[in-house]
Each structure stands twice: as C-alpha cells, then as structure tokens.
Short mmCIF file of C-alpha atoms in Angstrom, two decimals:
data_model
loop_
_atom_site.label_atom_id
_atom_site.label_comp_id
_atom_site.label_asym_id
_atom_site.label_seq_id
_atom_site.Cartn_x
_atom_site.Cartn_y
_atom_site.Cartn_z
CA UNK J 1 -11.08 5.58 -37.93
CA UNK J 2 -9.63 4.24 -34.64
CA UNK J 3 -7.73 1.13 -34.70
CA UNK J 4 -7.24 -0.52 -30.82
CA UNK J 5 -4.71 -3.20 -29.76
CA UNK J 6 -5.87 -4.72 -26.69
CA UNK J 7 -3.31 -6.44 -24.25
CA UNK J 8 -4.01 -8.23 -20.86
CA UNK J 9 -2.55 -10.07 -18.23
CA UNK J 10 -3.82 -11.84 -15.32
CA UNK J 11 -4.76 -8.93 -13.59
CA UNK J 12 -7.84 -9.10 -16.38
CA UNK J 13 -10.05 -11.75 -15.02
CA UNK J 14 -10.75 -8.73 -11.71
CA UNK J 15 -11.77 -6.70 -14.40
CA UNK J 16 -15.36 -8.82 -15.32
CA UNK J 17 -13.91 -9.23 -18.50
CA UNK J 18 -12.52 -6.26 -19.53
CA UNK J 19 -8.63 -5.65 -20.36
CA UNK J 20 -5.80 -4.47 -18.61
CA UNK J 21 -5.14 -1.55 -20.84
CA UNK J 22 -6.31 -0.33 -24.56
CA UNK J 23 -3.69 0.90 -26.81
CA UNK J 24 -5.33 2.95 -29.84
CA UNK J 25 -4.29 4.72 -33.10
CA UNK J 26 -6.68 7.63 -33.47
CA UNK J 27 -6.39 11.29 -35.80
CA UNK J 28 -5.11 13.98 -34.04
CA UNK J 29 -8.80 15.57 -35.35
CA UNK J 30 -10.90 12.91 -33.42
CA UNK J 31 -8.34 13.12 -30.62
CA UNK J 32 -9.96 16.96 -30.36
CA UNK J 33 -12.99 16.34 -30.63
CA UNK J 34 -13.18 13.83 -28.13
CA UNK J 35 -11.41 16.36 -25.56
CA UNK J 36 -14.09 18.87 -25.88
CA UNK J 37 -16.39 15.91 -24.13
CA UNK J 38 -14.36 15.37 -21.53
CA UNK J 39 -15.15 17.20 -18.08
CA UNK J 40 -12.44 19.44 -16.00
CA UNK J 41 -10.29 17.35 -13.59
CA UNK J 42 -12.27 17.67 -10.43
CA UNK J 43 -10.10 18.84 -7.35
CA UNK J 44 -9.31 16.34 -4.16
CA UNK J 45 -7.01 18.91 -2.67
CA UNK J 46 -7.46 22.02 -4.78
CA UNK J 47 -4.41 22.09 -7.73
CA UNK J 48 -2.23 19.51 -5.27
CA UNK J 49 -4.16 16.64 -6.02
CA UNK J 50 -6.07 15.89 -8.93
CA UNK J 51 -8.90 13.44 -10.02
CA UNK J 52 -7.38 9.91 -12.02
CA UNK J 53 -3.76 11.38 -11.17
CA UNK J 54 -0.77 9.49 -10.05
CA UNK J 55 1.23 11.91 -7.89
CA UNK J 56 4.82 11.60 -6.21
CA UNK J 57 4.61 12.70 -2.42
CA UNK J 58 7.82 13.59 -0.97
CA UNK J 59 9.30 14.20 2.66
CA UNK J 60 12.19 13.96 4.76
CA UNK J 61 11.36 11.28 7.17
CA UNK J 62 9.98 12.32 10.43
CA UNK J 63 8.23 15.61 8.45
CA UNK J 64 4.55 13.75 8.78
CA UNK J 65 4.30 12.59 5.31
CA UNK J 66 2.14 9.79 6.74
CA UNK J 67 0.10 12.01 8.62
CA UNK J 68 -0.63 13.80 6.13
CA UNK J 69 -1.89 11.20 3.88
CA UNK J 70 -4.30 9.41 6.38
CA UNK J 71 -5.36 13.28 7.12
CA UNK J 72 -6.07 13.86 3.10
CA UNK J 73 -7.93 10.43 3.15
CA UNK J 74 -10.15 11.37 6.47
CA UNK J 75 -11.05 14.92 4.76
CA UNK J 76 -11.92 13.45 1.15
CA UNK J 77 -14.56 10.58 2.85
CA UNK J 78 -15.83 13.00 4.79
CA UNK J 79 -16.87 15.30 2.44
CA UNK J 80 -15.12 17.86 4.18
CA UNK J 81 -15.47 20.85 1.43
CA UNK J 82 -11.59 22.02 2.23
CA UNK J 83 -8.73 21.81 4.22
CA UNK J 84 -5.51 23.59 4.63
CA UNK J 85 -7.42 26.26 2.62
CA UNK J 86 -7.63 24.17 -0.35
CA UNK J 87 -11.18 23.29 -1.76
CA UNK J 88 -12.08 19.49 -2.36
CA UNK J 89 -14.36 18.78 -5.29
CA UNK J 90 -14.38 15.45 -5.33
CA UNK J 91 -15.97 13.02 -1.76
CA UNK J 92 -15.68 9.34 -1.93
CA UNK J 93 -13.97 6.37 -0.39
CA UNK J 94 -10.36 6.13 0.12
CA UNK J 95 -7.77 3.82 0.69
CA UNK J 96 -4.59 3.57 2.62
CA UNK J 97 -2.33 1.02 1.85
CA UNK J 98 0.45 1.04 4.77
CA UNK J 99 3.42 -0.91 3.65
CA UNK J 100 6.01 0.50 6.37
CA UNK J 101 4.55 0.68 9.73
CA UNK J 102 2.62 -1.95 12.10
CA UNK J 103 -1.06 -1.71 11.99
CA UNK J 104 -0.91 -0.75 15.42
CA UNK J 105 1.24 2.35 15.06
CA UNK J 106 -1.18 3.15 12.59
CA UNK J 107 -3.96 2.67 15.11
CA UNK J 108 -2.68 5.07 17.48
CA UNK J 109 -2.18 7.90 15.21
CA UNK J 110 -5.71 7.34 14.09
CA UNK J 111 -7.03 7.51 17.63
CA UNK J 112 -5.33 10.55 18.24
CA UNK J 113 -6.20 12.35 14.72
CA UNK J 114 -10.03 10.79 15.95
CA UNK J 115 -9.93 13.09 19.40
CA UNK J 116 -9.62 16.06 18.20
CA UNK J 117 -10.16 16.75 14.68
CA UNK J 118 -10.58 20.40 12.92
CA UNK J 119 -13.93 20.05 11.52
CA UNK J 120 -16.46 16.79 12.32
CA UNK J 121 -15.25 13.54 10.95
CA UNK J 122 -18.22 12.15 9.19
CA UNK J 123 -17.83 8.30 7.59
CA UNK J 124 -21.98 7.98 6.99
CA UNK J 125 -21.92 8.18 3.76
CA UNK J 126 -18.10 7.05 2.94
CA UNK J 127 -15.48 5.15 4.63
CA UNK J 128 -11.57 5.49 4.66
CA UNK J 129 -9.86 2.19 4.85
CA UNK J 130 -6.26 1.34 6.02
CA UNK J 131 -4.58 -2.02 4.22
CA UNK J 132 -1.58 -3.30 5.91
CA UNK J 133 0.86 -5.37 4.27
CA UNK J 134 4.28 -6.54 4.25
CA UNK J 135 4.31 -7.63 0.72
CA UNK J 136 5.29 -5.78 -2.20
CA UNK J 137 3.04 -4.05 -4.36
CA UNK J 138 3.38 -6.68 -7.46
CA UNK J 139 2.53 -9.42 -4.75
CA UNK J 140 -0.67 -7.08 -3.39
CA UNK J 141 -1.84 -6.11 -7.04
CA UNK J 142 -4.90 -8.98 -6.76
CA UNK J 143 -6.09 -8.28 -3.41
CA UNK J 144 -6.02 -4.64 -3.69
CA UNK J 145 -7.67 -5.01 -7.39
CA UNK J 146 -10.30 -6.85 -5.46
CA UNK J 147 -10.85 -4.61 -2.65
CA UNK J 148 -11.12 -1.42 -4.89
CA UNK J 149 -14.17 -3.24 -7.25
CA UNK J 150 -16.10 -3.27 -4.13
CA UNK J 151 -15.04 -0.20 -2.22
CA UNK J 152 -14.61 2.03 -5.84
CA UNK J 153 -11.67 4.50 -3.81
CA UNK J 154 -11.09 8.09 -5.55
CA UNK J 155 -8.08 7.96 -3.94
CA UNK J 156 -5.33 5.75 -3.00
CA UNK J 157 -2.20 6.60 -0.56
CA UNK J 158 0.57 3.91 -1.20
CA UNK J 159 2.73 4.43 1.95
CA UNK J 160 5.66 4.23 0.77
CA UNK J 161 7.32 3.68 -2.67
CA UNK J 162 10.59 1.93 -1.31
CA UNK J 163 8.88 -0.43 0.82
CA UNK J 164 6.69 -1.26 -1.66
CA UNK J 165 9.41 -1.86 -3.99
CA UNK J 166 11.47 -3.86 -1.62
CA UNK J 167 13.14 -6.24 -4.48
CA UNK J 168 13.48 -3.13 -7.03
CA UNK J 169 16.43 -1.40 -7.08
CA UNK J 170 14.78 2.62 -6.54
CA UNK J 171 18.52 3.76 -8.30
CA UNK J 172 18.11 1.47 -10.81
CA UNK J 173 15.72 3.50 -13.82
CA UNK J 174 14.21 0.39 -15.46
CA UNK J 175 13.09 -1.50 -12.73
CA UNK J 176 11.86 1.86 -11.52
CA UNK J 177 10.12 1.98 -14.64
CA UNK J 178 8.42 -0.75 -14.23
CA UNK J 179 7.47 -0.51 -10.63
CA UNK J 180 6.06 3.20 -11.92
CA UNK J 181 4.44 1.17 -14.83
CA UNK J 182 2.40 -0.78 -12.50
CA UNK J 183 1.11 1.97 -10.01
CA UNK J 184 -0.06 3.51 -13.66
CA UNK J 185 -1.82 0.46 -14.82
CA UNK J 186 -3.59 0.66 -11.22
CA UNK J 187 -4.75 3.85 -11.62
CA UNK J 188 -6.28 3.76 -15.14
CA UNK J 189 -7.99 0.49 -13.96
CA UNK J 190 -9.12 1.81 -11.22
CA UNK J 191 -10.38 4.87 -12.43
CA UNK J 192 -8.96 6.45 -9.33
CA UNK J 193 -6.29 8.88 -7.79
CA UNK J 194 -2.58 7.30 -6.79
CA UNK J 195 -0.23 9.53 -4.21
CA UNK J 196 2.90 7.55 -3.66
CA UNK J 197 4.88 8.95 -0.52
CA UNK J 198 8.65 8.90 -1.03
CA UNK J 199 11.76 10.58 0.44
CA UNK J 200 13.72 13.19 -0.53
CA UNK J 201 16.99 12.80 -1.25
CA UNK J 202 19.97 12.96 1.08
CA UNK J 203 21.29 16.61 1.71
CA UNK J 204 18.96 18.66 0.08
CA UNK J 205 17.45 20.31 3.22
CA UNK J 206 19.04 23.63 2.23
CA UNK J 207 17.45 23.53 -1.27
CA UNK J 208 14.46 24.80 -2.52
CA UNK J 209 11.66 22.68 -3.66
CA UNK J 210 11.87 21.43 -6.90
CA UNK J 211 11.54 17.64 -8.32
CA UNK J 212 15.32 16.92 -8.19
CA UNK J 213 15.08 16.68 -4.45
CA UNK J 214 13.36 13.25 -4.66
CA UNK J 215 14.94 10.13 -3.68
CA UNK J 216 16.80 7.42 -6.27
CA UNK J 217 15.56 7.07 -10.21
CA UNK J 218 14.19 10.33 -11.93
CA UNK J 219 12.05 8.34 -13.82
CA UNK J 220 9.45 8.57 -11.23
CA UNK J 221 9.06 11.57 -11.55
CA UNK J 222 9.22 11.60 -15.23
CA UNK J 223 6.50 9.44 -15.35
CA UNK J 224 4.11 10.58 -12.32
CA UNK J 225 1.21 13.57 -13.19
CA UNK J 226 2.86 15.83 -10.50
CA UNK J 227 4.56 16.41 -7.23
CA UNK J 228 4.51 17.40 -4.14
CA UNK J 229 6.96 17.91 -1.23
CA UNK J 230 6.46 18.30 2.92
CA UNK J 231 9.49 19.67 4.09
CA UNK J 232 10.70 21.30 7.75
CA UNK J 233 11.11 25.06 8.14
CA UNK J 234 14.14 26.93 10.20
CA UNK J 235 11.69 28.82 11.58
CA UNK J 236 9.72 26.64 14.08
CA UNK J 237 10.03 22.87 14.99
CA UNK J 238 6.30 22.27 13.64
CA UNK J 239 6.69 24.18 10.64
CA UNK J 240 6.13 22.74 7.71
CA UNK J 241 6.70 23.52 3.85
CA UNK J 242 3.60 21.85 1.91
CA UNK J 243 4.90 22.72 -2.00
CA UNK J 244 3.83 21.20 -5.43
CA UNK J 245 6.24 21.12 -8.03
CA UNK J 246 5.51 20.11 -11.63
CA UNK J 247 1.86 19.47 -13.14
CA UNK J 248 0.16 18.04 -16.05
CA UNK J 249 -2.68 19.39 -15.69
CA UNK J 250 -2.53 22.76 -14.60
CA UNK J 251 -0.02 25.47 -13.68
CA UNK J 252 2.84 25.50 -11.28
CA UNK J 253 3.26 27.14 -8.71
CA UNK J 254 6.66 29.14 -7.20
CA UNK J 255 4.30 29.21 -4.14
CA UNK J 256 4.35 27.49 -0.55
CA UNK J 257 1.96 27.05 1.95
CA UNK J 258 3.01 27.18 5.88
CA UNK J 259 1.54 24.10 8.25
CA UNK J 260 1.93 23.62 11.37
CA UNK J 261 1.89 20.12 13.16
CA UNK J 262 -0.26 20.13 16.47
CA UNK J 263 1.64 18.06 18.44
CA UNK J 264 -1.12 17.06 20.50
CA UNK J 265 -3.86 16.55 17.81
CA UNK J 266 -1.17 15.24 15.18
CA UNK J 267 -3.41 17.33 12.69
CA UNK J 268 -1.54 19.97 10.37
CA UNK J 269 -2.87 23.32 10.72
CA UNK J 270 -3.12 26.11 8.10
CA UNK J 271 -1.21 29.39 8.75
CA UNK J 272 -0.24 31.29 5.22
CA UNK J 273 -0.19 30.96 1.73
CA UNK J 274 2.11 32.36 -1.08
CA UNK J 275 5.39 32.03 1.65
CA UNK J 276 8.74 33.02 0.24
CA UNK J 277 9.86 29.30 0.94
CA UNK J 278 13.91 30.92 1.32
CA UNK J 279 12.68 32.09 4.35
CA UNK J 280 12.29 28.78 5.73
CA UNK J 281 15.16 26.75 4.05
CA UNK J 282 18.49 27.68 5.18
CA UNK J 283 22.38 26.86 5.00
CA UNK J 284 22.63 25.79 8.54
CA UNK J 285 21.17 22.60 7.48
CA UNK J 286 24.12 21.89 5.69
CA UNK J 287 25.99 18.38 6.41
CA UNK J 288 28.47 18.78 8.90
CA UNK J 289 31.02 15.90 8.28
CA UNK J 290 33.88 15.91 5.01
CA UNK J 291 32.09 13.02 3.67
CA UNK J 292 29.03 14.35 3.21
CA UNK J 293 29.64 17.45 2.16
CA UNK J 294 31.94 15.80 -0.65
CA UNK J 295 28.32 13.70 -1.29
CA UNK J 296 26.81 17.17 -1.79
CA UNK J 297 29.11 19.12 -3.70
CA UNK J 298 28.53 16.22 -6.47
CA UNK J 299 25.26 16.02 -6.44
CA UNK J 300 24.78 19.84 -7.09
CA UNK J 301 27.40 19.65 -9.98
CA UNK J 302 25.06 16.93 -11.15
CA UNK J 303 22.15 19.44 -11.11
CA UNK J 304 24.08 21.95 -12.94
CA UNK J 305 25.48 24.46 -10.17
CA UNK J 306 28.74 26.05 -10.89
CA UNK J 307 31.89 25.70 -9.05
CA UNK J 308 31.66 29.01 -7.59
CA UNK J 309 27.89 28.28 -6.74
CA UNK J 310 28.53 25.11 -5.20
CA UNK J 311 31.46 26.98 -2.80
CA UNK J 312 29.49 29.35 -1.43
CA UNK J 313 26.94 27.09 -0.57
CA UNK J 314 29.07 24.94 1.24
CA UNK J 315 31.13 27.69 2.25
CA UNK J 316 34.48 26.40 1.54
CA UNK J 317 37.26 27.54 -1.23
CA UNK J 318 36.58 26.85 -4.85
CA UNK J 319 39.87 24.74 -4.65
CA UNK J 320 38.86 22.38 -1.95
CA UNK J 321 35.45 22.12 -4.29
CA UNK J 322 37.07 21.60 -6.89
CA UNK J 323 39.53 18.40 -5.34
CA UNK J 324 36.37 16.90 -3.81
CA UNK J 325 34.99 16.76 -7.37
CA UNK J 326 38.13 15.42 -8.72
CA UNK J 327 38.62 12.64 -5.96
#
C-alpha cells in the first residue's frame, strides 16, 4: 500500500497541473521491486556527471570552471560521443544559466570555443542555450521553469552558486539549505541534470582533492549527488586537475585526470588519466603572509590534522602552531 502527501507551491501552475513534489510512505518490499524497473543512470560525462543528478562543481577562480561548463554543454547537444576521454550516453539540449558575467564576455568565449573546436560542433538536432541574469535564482525560478517545458534541457549549468545566492548567507547552513533545497526541487521537476559551479575554499591549494575544499556551508555538499573539482597543477600554467570526489551513484575515485587549457582555442585538452594528483599540488602554494597562514593552521585543525601535521605543512615550530591556535 502506498500512501502519498502531495504539497505545492506556486511554482505548480508551470507544471500543467501537476505538483511541486510527492512525498510517499511505501514498504521497503515495494521500494525493491520498483528498483528492479528502473534503468542505469545514463552517463553525460562518463562517472563525473550523471543523468537527474545535482552535482557541486568546484574551482579556484581563474582555473576555467566556466569554460568548462559551456564546453560540457557544447559536447552533450552535440552528440559528441566523448570528451576528455570520458563517454557521453546521454545527447539533448542544455542550458546555461550565467549569473556572474556580462552576456558579452560570454559571447566572446563562445566565439573563440566556436573557431576552433576538437571535434565538429553540430546544433541540428539540439541546441545549447545561455540565460543571463542578474537576479537570484528564487527570483529566476518562473522563467527558467518556463523555458525548460519548452526546451526539456538534460542538463543545466548554474554559473555560480554565490551569485545566485546573493541575499543567502553561503556560511550560514540553513539558508544554504534552503537555497540547496530549491536547486533540488528544480531538478526533480525538471527531470534533468543540475551542476552548480562554486569555489573552493581559501588556502587549500596545497591540499588534495576532497569535498572539504569547497567554499562556505558543508551542507551543500551534504546534500548534492556528487562533486567535482578543477584545480591548477605546479607543473605547467595550463595544467589542470579535473577530480570527482564523493558519489551516490557509483564509486569514487582516488583518481585525476590531467587537462590542459589551449590558450588560443580556450578548449581543455586531454593528456592522462589515473595521475598521482601529489604530483601536481604542492607546498609552495602555501600563503605567504602571518595572517593567513594563522587562517590555515585553523582550518586544518578543523579538518582533523594534528599539531605536528599542521607544522610541517606550514613549516613552522609546533609552538608557534600551537599560539596561532590559541590566539
């Protein structure tokens, strides 16, 4: 027997009739039953980014993070069967909604990523669409409601979280919560894939990848289907770390995978899989003034680290650590 409490807002009347969301009190036996029906997650970037997902996209800023999303979009409309040596399953429309930069920034990164492209760009069949707004995302919900009815997107970039957000305090984890809550409602209206780009957070170039390095409120990530990080390498200038981090639907991976930004294309070019990412995140990244490296000696006694861990990474006596954490 299945009981369902239905609950709507105004969002409903885009819906033809249909609620907002369906809460339901079902057996744990029908529960498996119905799970044999359902079909594997198909793959928009193989085990990075998956079908009906809402994924957390972090970056340093000036890594490409935005380039990389319009990239992801251009490859999924047109039915481009890969890139970066990762298979995509799944074509369709997609849609870019650019909350931080003007439209025509936008347009000439497009007209570059248009020149010279690794394999034929191809909209025939599909189309990749850029929205750009000022407002925030609760003022946008409607319009961008509207536009995905018609258009049906498989995937959605929101670019980015903290402009989106721009009356929610990002520290702050309720109204994260319920910023997160609404990006969630989106997607299981929608019936489509959400990436929300983010930054990571303030002197963590010298640690490896893991979900603590994003910006403000946890709670994103608690709440988000996975993540996945674009950070800089101490190798090369146009290196680039491309990393996921923790997934519900399949396995993680202690894997990176090496880009490379073409600085004349703006594409991202595949060079290796399976990199030992401590090859390519090092101590000299470490902050140079008191102040900051005070900042980080907290915040990796926050994530656990000893006292004699955090010294050696910052290279200083475990009795200066030890006053900065006292002060």
């Amino acid at each position: 027997m299945t009981t369902k409490i239905n609950h709507s807002n105004g969002f409903s009347n885009h819906l033809n009739g249909n609620v907002l969301s369906k809460s339901s009190l079902q057996g744990m036996e029908e529960l498996a039953k119905h799970g044999k029906t359902l079909l594997p997650l198909k793959r928009l970037l193989g085990n990075y980014i998956l079908e009906n997902s809402a994924i957390i996209f972090a970056a340093e800023r000036g890594t490409g993070k935005t380039l990389l999303g319009l990239q992801v979009c251009i490859a999924i409309s047109s039915e481009w069967e890969s890139i970066w040596n990762e298979p995509i399953e799944y074509h369709g429309n997609t849609l870019f909604i650019n909350c931080e930069l003007s439209e025509d920034v936008i347009s000439r990164r497009l007209s570059k990523l248009f020149e010279a492209p690794p394999q034929e760009i191809n909209f025939k069949k599909y189309q990749s669409y850029v929205y750009t707004t000022k407002n925030g995302l609760d003022e946008e919900a409607e319009t961008i409601i509207e536009m995905s009815l018609i258009h049906k997107p498989v995937l959605i970039v929101l670019d980015n979280f903290r402009v989106a957000f721009l009356n929610a305090d990002t520290n702050n984890n309720k109204e994260v919560a319920k910023a997160m809550h609404l990006i969630l409602t989106l997607r299981d209206m929608l019936n489509t894939t959400i990436i929300i780009t983010d930054h990571t957070r303030k002197h963590t170039r010298h640690l490896l990848t893991e979900s603590d390095l994003q910006s403000g409120s946890g709670v994103k990530s608690d709440l988000t289907d996975s993540d996945m990080f674009l950070r800089k390498s101490k190798q090369d200038v146009q290196y680039r770390i491309f990393k996921r981090s923790k997934s519900r639907h399949c396995e993680e991976s202690d894997g990176a995978k090496l880009l490379k930004l073409n600085a004349d294309s703006l594409w991202f070019n595949f060079l290796e899989d399976n990199i030992d990412e401590s090859q390519h995140i090092g101590n000299e990244t470490i902050p140079v003034t008191k102040e900051d490296q005070m900042d980080l000696a907290k915040e990796l006694r926050d994530k656990g680290k000893s006292l004699e861990e955090i010294a050696k990474i910052l290279n200083k006596g475990k009795t200066t650590i030890h006053r900065w954490l006292n002060e």
